[in-house]
PDB file of C-alpha atoms in Angstrom:
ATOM      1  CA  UNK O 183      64.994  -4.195 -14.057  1.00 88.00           C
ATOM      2  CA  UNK O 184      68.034  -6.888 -14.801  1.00 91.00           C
ATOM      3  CA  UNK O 185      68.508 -10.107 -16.725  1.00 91.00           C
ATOM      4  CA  UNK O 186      71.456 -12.268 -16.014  1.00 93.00           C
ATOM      5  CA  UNK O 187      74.712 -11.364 -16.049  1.00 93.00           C
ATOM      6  CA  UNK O 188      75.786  -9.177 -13.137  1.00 93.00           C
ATOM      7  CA  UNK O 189      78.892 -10.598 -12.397  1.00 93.00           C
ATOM      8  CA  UNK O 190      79.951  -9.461 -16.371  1.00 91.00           C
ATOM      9  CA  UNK O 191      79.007  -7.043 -19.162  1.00 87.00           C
ATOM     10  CA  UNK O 192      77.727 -10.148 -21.089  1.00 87.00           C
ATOM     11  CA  UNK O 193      74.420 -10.842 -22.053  1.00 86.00           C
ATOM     12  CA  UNK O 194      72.808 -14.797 -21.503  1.00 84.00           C
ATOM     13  CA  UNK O 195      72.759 -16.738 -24.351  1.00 81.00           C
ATOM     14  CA  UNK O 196      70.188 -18.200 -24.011  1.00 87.00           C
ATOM     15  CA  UNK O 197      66.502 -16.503 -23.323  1.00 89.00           C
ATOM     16  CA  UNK O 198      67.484 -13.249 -23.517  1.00 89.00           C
ATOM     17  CA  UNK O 199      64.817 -11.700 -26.375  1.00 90.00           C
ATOM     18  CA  UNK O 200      62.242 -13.037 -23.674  1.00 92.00           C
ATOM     19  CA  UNK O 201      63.182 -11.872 -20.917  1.00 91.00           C
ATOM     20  CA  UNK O 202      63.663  -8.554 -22.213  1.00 91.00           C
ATOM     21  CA  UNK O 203      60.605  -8.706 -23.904  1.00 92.00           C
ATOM     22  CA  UNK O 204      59.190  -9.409 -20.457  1.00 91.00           C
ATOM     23  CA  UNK O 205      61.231  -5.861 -18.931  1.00 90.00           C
ATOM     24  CA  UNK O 206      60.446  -3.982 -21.999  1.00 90.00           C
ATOM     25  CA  UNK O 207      56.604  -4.767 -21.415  1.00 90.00           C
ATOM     26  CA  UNK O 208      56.846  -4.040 -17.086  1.00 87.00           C
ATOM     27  CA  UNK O 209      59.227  -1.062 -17.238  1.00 86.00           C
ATOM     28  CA  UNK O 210      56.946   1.951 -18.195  1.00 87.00           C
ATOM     29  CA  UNK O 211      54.731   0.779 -15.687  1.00 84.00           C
ATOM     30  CA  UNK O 212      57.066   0.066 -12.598  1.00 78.00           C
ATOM     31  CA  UNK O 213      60.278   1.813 -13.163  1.00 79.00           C
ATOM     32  CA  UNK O 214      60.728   3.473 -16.293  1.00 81.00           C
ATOM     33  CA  UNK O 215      64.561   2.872 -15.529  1.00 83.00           C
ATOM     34  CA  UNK O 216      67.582   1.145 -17.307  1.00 84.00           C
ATOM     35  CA  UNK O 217      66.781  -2.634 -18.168  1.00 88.00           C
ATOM     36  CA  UNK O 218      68.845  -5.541 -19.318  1.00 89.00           C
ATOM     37  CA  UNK O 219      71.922  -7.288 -18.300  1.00 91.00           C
ATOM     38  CA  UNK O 220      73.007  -6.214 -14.944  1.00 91.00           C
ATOM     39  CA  UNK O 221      76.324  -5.573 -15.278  1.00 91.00           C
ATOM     40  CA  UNK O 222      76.330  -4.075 -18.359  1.00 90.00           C
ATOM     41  CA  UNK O 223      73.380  -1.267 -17.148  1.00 88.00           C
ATOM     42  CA  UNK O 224      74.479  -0.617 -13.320  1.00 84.00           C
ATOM     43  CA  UNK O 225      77.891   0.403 -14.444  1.00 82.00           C
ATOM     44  CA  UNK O 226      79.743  -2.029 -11.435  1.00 87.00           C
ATOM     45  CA  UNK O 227      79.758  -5.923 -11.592  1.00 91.00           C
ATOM     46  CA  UNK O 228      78.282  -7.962  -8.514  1.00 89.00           C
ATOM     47  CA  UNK O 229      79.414 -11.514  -8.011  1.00 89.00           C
ATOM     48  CA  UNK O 230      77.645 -14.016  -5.942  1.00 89.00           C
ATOM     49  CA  UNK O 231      74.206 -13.031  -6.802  1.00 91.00           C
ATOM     50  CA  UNK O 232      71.145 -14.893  -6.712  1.00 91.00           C
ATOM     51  CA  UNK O 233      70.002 -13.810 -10.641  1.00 91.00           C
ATOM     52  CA  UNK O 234      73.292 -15.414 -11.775  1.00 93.00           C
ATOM     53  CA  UNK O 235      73.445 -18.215 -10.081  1.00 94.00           C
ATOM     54  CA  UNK O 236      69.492 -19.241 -10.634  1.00 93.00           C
ATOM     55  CA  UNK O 237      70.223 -18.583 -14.158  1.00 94.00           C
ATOM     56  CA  UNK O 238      73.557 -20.540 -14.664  1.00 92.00           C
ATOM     57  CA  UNK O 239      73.533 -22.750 -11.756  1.00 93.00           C
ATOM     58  CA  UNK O 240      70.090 -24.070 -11.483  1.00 94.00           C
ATOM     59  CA  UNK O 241      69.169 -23.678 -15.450  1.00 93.00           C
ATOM     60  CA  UNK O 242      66.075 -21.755 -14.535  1.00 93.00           C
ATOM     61  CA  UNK O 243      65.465 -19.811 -18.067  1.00 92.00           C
ATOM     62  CA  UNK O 244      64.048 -16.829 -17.075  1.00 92.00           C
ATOM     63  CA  UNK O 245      65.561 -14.820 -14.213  1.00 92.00           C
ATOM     64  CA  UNK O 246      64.959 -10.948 -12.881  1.00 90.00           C
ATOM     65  CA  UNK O 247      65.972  -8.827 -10.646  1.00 88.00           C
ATOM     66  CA  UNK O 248      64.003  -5.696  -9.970  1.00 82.00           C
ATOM     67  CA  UNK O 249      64.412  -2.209  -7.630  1.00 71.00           C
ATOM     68  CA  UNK O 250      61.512  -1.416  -5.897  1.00 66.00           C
ATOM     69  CA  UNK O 251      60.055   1.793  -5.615  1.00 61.00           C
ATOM     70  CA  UNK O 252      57.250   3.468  -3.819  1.00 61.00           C
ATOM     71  CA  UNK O 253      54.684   5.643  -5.537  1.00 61.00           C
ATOM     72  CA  UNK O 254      55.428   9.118  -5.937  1.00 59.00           C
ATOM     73  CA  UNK O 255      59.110   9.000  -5.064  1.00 55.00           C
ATOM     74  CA  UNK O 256      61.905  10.887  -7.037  1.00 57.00           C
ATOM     75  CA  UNK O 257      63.344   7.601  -8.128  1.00 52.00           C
ATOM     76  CA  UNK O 258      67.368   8.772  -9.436  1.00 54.00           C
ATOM     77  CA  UNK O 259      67.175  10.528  -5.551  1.00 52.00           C
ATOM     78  CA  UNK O 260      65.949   6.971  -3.906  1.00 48.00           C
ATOM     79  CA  UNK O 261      68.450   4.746  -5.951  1.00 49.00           C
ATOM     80  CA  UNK O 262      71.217   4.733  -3.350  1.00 46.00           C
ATOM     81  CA  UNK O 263      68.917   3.497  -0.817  1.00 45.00           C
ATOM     82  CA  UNK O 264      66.526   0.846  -2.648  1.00 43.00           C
ATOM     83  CA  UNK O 265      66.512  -2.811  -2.008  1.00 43.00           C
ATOM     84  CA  UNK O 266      66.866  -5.474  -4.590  1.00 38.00           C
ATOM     85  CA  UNK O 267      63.943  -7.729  -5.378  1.00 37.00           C
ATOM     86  CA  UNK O 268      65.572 -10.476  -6.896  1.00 37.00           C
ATOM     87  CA  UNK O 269      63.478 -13.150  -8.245  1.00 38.00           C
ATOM     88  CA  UNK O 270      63.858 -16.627 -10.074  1.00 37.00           C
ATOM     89  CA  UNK O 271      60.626 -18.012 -12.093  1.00 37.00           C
ATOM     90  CA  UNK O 272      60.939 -21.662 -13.727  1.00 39.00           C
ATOM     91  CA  UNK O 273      58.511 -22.309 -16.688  1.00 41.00           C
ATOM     92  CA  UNK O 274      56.949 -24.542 -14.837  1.00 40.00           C
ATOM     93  CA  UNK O 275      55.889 -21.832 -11.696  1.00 44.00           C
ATOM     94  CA  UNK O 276      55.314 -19.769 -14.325  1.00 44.00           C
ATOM     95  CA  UNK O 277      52.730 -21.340 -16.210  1.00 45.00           C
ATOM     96  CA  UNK O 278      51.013 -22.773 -12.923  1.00 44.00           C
ATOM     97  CA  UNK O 279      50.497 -19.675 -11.430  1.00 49.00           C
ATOM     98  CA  UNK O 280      50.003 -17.328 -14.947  1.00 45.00           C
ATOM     99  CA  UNK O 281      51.627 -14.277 -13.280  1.00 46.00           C
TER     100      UNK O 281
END
């Protein structure tokens, strides 16, 4: 579960106690895995990616990135071949829809 940056080991400026007050609430439920900056938690930097560039680009102030994982899978085992979710949420979606 990642925050901006993954292009870097730094962590947004702006934000960040909320969004990881957002991860720190979904992780035990959904992934009980690593959370926070990207780069600094995958241990490789990824340029080009949506998270940053929703974050930086289009000033939305609250960006994530999740793995998904099925039910019931050995997670560490499944990491190699998961997909990223990457999502963008502006405060304005956010408080329309009340996720």
């Amino acid at each position: 579960m990642f925050t901006p940056y993954a292009y870097s080991p730094e962590t947004p400026v702006e934000h960040e106690d909320k969004m990881l007050s957002v991860l720190t609430e979904l992780n035990p439920k959904y992934c009980d895995c690593a959370a926070g900056a990207a780069g600094a938690k995958i241990g490789y930097y990824s340029s080009g990616t949506c998270l940053d560039y929703a974050y930086d680009k289009l000033k939305v102030p609250y960006t994530f990135a999740f793995e998904i994982y099925g039910k019931n899978l050995d997670i560490p085992s499944q990491r190699q071949s998961s997909t990223f979710l990457q999502m963008a949420t502006n405060s304005a979606a956010h408080k329309a829809k009340r996720i």
